[in-house]
Amino acid sequence: MNVIKNCKRIVIKVGTSTLTYGNGSLNLRRIEAFVRTVADFKNAGHEVVIVSSGAVAAGYAKMALSEYPKTLEEKQACAAVGQSQLMKMYESFFSMYGHTVAQILMTKDVVDDSHRLELVRNTFHTLIKMGCIPIVNENDSVSCDGIKFGGNDTLSAYVGIACGADIIINLSDIDGLYNKDPRKYEDAVLIDRVEVINDEIKSYAGGAGSSRGTGGMITKINAAEIAANAGIPMLIINGEDPFRLYDVLDGKHIGTYFARRK
Ligand code: GLU
C-alpha cells in the first residue's frame, strides 16, 4: 500500500539522534541528505512541515562544553545557542535547493489554548501557501514543561493537527515498532502496520532511546495515538539514511504505519 499517495501535506519529525553524532556535533552529511530529500518532496508537489530537535545538542557542540547538559537550566541555555545554529544550517542547505524556511517555536500553553492554537494554525497555513517550509521546535529556552510533554514526538502530533497534515513521518533511530526490544532480542519482529493502538501495542515499547534524544518508542506511540485520534496517520521509519524517505515517496512500505482511527 502506498501510504503517501494521497498525502499532500506532510509533517516530518527529525530527532536529535538523527541530526547529530554521538559527541553532539551536527551530522552535516546526514542533515544535507535529509534537506535534499525534503526539498525533493516539495518539488514533487508535497507541502512539508519539519519538526526538528537538535537545539540543545547544537548549542552544546557550539560551545564545546566538556559534558552534555544535564540540568534544565543548562539545557535551556544550550537550546538558546543551538536553535539559531540549527536554523542557520537549515537556511543555508535549503537555500541551495531554492527553498525558504520559516522558524516556529511552540510551547505547551499554545497547544492548550484554543485561541493561540488558532493563531498558529493561521500562520502555518499562510506560510505553506507562500511556499515556505516551516521548521518547528519547542521553545526550550522559555519553557520548562515542553520537554515534559513527550518532547518533539508529542509536538509533532500537535503540529500535525495545527497544520492539517495528511500524515506525520517520524524519523527515528530505529526501523519502527518491534514486538520487543531488537537491541536486546534477536528474534524481535518489526510490526509493519498498527490498526489500533491498545495496551498490547504500548507494551511493545521498551525504555528511552539514545542519551541525546528525549523520547523513546513509548513517546512515539503516544504521539501516534494523539494523531490517530485526530484522523492523522503516522509512519515511523529509521532516519539513519534520510534517502530512505525516497522509498516512502516511491510508495514502498518501510517502517511502522499507525493507521488513523476510523
Ligand atoms: N527541543 C529539544 C531540542 O531541540 C529536543 C526535544 C526532543 O528531542 O524531543 O534539543
mmCIF file of C-alpha atoms and ligand atoms in Angstrom, residues 13 15-16 52-57 83 86 137-138 140 147 150-153 212-215, ligand 1:
data_model
loop_
_atom_site.group_PDB
_atom_site.id
_atom_site.type_symbol
_atom_site.label_atom_id
_atom_site.label_comp_id
_atom_site.label_asym_id
_atom_site.label_seq_id
_atom_site.Cartn_x
_atom_site.Cartn_y
_atom_site.Cartn_z
ATOM 1 C CA LYS A 13 9.769 14.904 12.583
ATOM 2 C CA GLY A 15 15.197 13.825 16.196
ATOM 3 C CA THR A 16 18.491 14.737 17.802
ATOM 4 C CA SER A 52 13.239 19.410 14.282
ATOM 5 C CA SER A 53 15.036 18.727 17.529
ATOM 6 C CA GLY A 54 18.748 19.285 17.912
ATOM 7 C CA ALA A 55 18.858 22.735 19.532
ATOM 8 C CA VAL A 56 20.305 21.527 22.823
ATOM 9 C CA ALA A 57 22.893 19.324 21.104
ATOM 10 C CA GLN A 83 18.396 26.940 17.956
ATOM 11 C CA LEU A 86 20.159 24.839 13.688
ATOM 12 C CA ASN A 137 10.824 23.185 17.582
ATOM 13 C CA GLU A 138 9.818 23.607 21.130
ATOM 14 C CA ASP A 140 13.019 25.224 25.066
ATOM 15 C CA ILE A 147 10.172 18.539 27.362
ATOM 16 C CA GLY A 150 6.857 13.950 25.473
ATOM 17 C CA GLY A 151 9.310 16.190 23.642
ATOM 18 C CA ASN A 152 9.136 16.660 19.932
ATOM 19 C CA ASP A 153 7.346 13.367 19.308
ATOM 20 C CA ARG A 212 20.878 12.673 23.311
ATOM 21 C CA GLY A 213 17.257 12.290 22.252
ATOM 22 C CA THR A 214 14.496 12.660 24.809
ATOM 23 C CA GLY A 215 11.897 10.251 23.506
HETATM 24 N N1 GLU B 1 13.562 20.515 21.699
HETATM 25 C C1 GLU B 1 14.744 19.763 22.055
HETATM 26 C C2 GLU B 1 15.941 20.210 21.207
HETATM 27 O O1 GLU B 1 15.767 20.861 20.234
HETATM 28 C C3 GLU B 1 14.589 18.285 21.862
HETATM 29 C C4 GLU B 1 13.341 17.653 22.338
HETATM 30 C C5 GLU B 1 13.186 16.237 21.779
HETATM 31 O O2 GLU B 1 14.148 15.712 21.189
HETATM 32 O O3 GLU B 1 12.144 15.658 21.906
HETATM 33 O O4 GLU B 1 17.054 19.875 21.531
#
